[in-house]
PDB file of C-alpha atoms in Angstrom:
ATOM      1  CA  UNK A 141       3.313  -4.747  60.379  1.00  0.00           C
ATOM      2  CA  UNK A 142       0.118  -2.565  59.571  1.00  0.00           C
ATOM      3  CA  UNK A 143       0.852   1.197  59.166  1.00  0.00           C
ATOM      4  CA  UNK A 144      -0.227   3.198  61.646  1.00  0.00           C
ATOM      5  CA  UNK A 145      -2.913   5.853  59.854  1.00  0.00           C
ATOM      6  CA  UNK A 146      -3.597   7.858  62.877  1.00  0.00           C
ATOM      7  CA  UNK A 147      -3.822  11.498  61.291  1.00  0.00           C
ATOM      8  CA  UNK A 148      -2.939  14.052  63.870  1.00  0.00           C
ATOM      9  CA  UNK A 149      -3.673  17.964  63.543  1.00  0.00           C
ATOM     10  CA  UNK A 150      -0.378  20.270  63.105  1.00  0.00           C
ATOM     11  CA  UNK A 151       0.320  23.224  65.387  1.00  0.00           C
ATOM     12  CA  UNK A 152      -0.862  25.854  63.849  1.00  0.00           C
ATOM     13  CA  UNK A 153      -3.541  24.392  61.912  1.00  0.00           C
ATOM     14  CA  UNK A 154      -7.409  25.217  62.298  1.00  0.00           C
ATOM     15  CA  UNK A 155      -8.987  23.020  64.773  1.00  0.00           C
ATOM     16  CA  UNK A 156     -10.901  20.445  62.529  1.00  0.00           C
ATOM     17  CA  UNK A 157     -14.755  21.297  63.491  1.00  0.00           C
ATOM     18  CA  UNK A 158     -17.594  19.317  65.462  1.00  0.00           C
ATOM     19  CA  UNK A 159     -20.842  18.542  66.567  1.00  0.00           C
ATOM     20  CA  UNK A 160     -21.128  16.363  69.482  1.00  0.00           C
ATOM     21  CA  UNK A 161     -22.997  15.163  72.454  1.00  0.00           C
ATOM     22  CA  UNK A 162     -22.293  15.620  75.763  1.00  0.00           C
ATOM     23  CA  UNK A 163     -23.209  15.949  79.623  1.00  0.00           C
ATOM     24  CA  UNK A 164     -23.788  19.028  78.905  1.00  0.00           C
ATOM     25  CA  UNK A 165     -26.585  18.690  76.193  1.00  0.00           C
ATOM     26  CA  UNK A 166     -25.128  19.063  72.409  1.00  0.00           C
ATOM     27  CA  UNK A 167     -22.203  21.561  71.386  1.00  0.00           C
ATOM     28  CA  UNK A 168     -20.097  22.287  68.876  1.00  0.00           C
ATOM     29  CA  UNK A 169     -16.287  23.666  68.168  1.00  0.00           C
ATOM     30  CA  UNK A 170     -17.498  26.934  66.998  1.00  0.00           C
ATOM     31  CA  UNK A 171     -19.228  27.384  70.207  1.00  0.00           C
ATOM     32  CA  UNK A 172     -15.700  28.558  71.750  1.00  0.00           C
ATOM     33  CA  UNK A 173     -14.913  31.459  69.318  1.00  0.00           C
ATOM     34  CA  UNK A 174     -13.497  34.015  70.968  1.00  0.00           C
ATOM     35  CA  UNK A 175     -11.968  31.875  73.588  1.00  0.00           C
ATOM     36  CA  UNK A 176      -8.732  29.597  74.631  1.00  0.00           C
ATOM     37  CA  UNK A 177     -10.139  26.156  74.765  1.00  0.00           C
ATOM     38  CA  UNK A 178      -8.313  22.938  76.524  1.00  0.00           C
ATOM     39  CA  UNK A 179      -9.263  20.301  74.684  1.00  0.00           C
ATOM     40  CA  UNK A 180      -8.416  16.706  76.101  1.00  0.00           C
ATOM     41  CA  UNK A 181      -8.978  13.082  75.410  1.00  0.00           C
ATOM     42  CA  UNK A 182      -9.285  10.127  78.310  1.00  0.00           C
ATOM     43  CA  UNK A 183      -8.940   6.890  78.053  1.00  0.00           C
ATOM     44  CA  UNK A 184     -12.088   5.876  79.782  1.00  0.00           C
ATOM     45  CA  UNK A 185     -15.099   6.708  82.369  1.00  0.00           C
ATOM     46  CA  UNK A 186     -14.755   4.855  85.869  1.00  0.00           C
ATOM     47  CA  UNK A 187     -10.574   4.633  85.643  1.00  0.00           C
ATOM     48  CA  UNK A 188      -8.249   5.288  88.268  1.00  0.00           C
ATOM     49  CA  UNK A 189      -5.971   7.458  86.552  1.00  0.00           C
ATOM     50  CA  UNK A 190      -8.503   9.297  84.553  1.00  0.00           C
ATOM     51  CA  UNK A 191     -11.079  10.228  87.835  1.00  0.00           C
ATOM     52  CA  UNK A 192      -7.757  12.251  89.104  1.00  0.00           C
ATOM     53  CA  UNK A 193      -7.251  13.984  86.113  1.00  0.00           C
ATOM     54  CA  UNK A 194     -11.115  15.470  86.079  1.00  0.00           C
ATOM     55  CA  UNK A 195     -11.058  16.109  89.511  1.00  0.00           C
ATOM     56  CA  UNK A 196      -8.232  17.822  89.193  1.00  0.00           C
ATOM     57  CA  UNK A 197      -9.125  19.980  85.987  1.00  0.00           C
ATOM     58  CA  UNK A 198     -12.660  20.578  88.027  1.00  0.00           C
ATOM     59  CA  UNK A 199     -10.522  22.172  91.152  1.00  0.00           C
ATOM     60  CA  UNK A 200      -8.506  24.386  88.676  1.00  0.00           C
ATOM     61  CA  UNK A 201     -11.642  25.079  86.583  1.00  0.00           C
ATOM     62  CA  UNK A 202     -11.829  28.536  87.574  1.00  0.00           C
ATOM     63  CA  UNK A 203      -7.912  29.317  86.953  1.00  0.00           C
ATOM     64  CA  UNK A 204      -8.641  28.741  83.700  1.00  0.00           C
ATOM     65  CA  UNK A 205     -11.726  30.351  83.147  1.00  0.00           C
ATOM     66  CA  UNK A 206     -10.003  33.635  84.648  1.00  0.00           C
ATOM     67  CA  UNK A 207      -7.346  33.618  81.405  1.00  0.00           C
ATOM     68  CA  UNK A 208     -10.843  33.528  78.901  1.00  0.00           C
ATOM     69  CA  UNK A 209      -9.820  29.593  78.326  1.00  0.00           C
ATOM     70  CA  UNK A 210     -12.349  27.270  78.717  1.00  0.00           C
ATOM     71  CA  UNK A 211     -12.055  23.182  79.354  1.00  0.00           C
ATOM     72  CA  UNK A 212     -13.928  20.516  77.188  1.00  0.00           C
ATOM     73  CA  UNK A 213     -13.020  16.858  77.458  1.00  0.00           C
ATOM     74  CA  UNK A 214     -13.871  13.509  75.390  1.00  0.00           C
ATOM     75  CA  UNK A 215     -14.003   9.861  75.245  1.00  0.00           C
ATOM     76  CA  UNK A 216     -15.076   7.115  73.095  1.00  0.00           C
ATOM     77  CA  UNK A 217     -17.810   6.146  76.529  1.00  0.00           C
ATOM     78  CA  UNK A 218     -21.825   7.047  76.003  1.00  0.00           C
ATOM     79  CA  UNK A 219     -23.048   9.902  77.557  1.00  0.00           C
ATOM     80  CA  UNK A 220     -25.394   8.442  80.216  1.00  0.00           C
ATOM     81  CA  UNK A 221     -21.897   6.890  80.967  1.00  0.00           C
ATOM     82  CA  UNK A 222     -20.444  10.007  81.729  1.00  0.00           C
ATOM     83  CA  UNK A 223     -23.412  11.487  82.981  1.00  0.00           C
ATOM     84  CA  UNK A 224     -23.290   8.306  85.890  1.00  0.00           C
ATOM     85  CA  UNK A 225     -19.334   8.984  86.167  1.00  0.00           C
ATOM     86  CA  UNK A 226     -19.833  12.703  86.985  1.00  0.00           C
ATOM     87  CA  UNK A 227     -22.451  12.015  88.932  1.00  0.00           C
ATOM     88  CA  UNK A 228     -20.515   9.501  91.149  1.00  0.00           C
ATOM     89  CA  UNK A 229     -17.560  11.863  91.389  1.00  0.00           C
ATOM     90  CA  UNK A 230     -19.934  14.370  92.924  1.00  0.00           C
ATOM     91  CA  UNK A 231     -21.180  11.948  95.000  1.00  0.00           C
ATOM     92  CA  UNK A 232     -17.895  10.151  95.926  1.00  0.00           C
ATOM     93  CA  UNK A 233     -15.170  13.001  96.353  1.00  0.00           C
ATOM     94  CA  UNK A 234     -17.939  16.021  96.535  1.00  0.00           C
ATOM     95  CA  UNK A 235     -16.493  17.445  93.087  1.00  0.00           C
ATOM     96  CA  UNK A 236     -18.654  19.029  90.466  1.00  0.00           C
ATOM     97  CA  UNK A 237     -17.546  18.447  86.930  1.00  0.00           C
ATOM     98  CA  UNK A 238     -17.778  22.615  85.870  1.00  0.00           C
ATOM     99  CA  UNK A 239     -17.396  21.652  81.872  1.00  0.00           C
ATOM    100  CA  UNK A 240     -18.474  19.268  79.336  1.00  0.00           C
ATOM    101  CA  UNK A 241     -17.225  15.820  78.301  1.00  0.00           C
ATOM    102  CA  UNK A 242     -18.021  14.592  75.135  1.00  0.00           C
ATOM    103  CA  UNK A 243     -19.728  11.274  73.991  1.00  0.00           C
ATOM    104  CA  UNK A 244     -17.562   9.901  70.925  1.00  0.00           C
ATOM    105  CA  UNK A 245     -18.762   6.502  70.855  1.00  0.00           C
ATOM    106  CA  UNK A 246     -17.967   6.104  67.031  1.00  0.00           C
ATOM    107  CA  UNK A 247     -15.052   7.508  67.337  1.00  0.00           C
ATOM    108  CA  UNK A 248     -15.446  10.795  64.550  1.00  0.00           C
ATOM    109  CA  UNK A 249     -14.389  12.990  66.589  1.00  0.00           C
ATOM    110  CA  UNK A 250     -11.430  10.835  67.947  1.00  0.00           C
ATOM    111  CA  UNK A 251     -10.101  10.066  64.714  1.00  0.00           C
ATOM    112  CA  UNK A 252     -10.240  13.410  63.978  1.00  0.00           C
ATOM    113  CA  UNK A 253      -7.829  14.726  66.228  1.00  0.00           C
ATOM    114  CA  UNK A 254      -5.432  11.555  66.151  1.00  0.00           C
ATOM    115  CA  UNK A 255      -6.717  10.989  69.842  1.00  0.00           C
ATOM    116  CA  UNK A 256      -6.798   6.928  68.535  1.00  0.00           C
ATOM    117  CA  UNK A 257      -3.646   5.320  68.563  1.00  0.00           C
ATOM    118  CA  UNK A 258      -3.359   2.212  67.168  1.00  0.00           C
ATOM    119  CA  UNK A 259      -0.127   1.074  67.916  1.00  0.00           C
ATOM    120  CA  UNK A 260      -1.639   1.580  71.635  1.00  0.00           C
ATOM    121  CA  UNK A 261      -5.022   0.472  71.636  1.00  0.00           C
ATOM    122  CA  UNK A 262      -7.374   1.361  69.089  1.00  0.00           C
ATOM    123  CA  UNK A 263     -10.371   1.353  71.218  1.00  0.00           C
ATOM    124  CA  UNK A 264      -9.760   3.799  73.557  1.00  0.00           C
ATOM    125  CA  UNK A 265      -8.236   7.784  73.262  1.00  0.00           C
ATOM    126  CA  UNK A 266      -4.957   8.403  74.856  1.00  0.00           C
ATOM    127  CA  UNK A 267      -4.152  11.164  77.005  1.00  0.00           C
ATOM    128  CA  UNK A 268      -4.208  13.891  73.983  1.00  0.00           C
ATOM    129  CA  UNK A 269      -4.319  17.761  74.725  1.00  0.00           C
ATOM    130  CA  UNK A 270      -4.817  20.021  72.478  1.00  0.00           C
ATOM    131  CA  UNK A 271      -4.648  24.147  73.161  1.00  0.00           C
ATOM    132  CA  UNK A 272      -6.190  25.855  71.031  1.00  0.00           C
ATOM    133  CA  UNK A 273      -6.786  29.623  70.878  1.00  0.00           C
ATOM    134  CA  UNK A 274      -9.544  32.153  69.846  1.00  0.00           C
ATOM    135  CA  UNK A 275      -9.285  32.176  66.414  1.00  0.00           C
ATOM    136  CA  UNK A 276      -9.865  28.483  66.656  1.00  0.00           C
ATOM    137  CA  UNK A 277      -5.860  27.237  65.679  1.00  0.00           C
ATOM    138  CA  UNK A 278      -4.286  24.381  67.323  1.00  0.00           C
ATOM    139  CA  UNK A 279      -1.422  25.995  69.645  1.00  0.00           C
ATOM    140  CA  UNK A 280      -0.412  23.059  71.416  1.00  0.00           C
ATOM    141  CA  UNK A 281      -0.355  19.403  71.202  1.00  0.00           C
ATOM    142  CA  UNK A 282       0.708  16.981  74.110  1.00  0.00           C
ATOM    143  CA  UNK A 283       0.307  13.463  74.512  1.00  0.00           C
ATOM    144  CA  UNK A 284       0.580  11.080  77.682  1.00  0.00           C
ATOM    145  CA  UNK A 285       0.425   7.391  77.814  1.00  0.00           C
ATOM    146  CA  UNK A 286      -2.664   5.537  79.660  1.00  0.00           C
ATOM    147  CA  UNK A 287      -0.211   4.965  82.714  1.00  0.00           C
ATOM    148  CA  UNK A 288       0.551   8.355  83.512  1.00  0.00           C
ATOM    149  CA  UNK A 289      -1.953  11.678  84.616  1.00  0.00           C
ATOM    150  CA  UNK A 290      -1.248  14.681  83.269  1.00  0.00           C
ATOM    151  CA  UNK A 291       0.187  18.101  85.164  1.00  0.00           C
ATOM    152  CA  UNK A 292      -2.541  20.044  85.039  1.00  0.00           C
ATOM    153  CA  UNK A 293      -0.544  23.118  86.424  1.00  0.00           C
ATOM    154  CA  UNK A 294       1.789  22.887  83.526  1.00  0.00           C
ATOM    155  CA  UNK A 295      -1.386  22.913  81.076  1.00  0.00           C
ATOM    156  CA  UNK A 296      -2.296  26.264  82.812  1.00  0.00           C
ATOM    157  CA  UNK A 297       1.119  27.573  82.736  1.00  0.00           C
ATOM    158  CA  UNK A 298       1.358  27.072  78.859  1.00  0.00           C
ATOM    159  CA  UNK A 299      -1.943  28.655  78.277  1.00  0.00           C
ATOM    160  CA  UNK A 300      -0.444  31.749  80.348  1.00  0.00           C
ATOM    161  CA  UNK A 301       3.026  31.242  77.796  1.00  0.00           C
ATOM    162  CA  UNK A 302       0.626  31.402  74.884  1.00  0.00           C
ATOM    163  CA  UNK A 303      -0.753  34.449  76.113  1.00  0.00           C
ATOM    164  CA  UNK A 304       1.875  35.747  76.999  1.00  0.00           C
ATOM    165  CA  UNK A 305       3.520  35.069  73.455  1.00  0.00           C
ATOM    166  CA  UNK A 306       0.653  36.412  71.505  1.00  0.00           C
ATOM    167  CA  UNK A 307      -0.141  39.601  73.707  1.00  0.00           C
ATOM    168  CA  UNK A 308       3.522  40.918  74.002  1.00  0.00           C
ATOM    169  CA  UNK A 309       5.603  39.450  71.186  1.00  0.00           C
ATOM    170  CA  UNK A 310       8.217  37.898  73.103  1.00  0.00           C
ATOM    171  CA  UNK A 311       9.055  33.790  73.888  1.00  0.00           C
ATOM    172  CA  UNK A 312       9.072  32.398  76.998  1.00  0.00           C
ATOM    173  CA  UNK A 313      12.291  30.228  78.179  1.00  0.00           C
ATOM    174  CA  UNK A 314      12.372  27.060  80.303  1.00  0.00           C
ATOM    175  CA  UNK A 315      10.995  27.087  83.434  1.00  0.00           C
ATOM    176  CA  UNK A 316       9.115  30.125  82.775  1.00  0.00           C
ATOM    177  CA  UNK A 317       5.959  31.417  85.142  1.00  0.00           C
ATOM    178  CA  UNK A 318       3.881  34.581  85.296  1.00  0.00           C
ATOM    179  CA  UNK A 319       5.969  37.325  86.422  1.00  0.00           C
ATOM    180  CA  UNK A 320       9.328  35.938  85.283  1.00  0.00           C
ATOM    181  CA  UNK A 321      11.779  37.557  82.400  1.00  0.00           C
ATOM    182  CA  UNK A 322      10.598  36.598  79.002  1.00  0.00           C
ATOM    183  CA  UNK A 323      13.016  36.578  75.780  1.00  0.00           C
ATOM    184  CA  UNK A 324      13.488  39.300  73.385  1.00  0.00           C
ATOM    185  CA  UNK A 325      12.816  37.922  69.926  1.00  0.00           C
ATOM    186  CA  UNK A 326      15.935  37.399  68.262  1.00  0.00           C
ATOM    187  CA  UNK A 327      17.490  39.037  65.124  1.00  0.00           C
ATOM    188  CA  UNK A 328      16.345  38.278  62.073  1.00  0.00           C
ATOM    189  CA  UNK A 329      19.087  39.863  59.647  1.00  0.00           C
ATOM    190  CA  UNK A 330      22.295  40.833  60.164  1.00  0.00           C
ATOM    191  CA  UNK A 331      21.782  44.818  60.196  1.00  0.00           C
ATOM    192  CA  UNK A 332      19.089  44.073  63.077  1.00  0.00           C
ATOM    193  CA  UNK A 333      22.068  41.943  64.803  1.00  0.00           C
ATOM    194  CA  UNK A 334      24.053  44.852  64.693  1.00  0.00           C
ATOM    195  CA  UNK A 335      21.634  47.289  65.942  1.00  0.00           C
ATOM    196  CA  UNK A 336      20.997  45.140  68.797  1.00  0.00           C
ATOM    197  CA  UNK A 337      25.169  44.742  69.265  1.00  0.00           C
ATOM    198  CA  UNK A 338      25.302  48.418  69.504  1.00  0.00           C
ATOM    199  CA  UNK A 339      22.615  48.882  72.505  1.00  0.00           C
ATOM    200  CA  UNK A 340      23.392  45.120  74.267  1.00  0.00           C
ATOM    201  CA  UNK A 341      22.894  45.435  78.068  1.00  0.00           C
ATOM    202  CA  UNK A 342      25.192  43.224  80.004  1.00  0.00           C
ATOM    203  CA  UNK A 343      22.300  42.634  82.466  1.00  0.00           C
ATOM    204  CA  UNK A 344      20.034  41.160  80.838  1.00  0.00           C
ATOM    205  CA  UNK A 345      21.856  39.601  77.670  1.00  0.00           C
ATOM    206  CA  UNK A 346      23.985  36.630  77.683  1.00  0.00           C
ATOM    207  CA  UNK A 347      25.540  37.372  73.881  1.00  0.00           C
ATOM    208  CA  UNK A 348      23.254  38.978  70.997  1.00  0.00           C
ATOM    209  CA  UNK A 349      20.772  36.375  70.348  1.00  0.00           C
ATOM    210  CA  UNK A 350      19.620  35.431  73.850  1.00  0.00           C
ATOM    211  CA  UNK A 351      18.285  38.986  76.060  1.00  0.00           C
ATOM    212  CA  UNK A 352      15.698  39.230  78.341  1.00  0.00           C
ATOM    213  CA  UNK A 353      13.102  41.645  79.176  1.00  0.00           C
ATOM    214  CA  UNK A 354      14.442  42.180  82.528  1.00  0.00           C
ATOM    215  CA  UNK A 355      17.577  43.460  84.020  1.00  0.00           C
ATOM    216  CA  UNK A 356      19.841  41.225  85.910  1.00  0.00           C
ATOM    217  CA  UNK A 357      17.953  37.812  84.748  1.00  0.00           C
ATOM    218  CA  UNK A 358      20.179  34.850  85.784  1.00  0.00           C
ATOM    219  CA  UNK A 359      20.451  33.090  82.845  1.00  0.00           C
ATOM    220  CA  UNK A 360      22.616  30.542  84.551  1.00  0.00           C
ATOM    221  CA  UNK A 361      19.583  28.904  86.013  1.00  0.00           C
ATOM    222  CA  UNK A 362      18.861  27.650  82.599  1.00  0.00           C
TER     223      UNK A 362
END
């Protein structure tokens, strides 16, 4: 069996940088600087499964715009076929595509990111999605199979965990939304353990390594 050489960015890493084409006219990575950027790979223009998954970014275009984060997607199609795709979406389900989508008929870009999987198909990108914040690091990688449309909500909502993360220096358990408890970062010696031992709140701590950041937080729901 042939190895698979897909190369895939690690969390954490620097985006790898661009130029590209798109229905928006050319662009680059360092264009977003300074902002959260959703970064996402289709399979193809005119496909069932992929037409839900713009319209549906489109619809929540301006949720994400309101947390600084902005949405760019990609495929290995030609532009004027996007541009005709877009246009028919408009036309068809009265949706206007509010970002670009990248032409990546050679596949650079693609390659790149790891969006080509060869043990799936190596002629079209999978459902890759990449978060990637200001400073232009990858935050967050996830990856659906051609069958399956992604939960654009849950994109959002881990955009707001990021944030969340980075602006108050906590983590955010399962299930977490806006507005819920977040965790208290753990102890990372033993005399910090102690410390923490000594001022433990019953509320909002099951035992020293798991508190939250708000009183009576059931943390039997998790």
């Amino acid at each position: 069996m042939e190895e698979n050489t897909t190369n895939m960015p690690m969390l954490n890493s620097d985006a790898p940088r661009f130029t590209a084409d798109s229905t928006f006219g050319p662009l680059k990575l360092t264009d977003y600087m300074g902002k959260w950027l959703v970064f996402f790979s289709h399979p193809g223009d005119y496909t069932p499964v992929c037409t839900t998954e713009i319209i549906s970014f489109s619809k929540m275009n301006n949720e994400f715009e309101k947390r600084n984060c902005k949405l760019l997607g990609l495929s290995v199609d030609s532009n004027p076929s996007h541009i005709a795709w877009v246009n028919d979406m408009e036309k068809n389900a009265g949706v206007s595509v509010p970002f670009p989508i990248i032409a990546d008929c050679n596949k650079d870009i693609a390659n790149m990111y790891g969006m080509v999987n060869d043990m799936h198909d190596d002629t079209k990108t999978v459902r890759n999605v990449y978060i990637i914040d200001p400073n232009q690091t990858i935050r967050c990688v996830l990856i659906y199979p051609a069958t399956n449309g992604r939960n654009i909500t849950e994109i959002l909502r881990m955009v707001d965990a990021l944030q969340m993360a980075d602006n108050e220096g906590v983590a955010t358990p399962a299930n977490w939304v806006p507005g819920s408890a977040t965790i208290v970062p753990s102890p990372k010696n033993y005399i910090e353990l102690m410390e923490k031992m000594k001022t433990n709140n019953s509320n909002n701590c099951m035992d020293w390594y798991l508190c939250f950041n708000k009183e009576n937080s059931d943390i039997r729901r998790w």
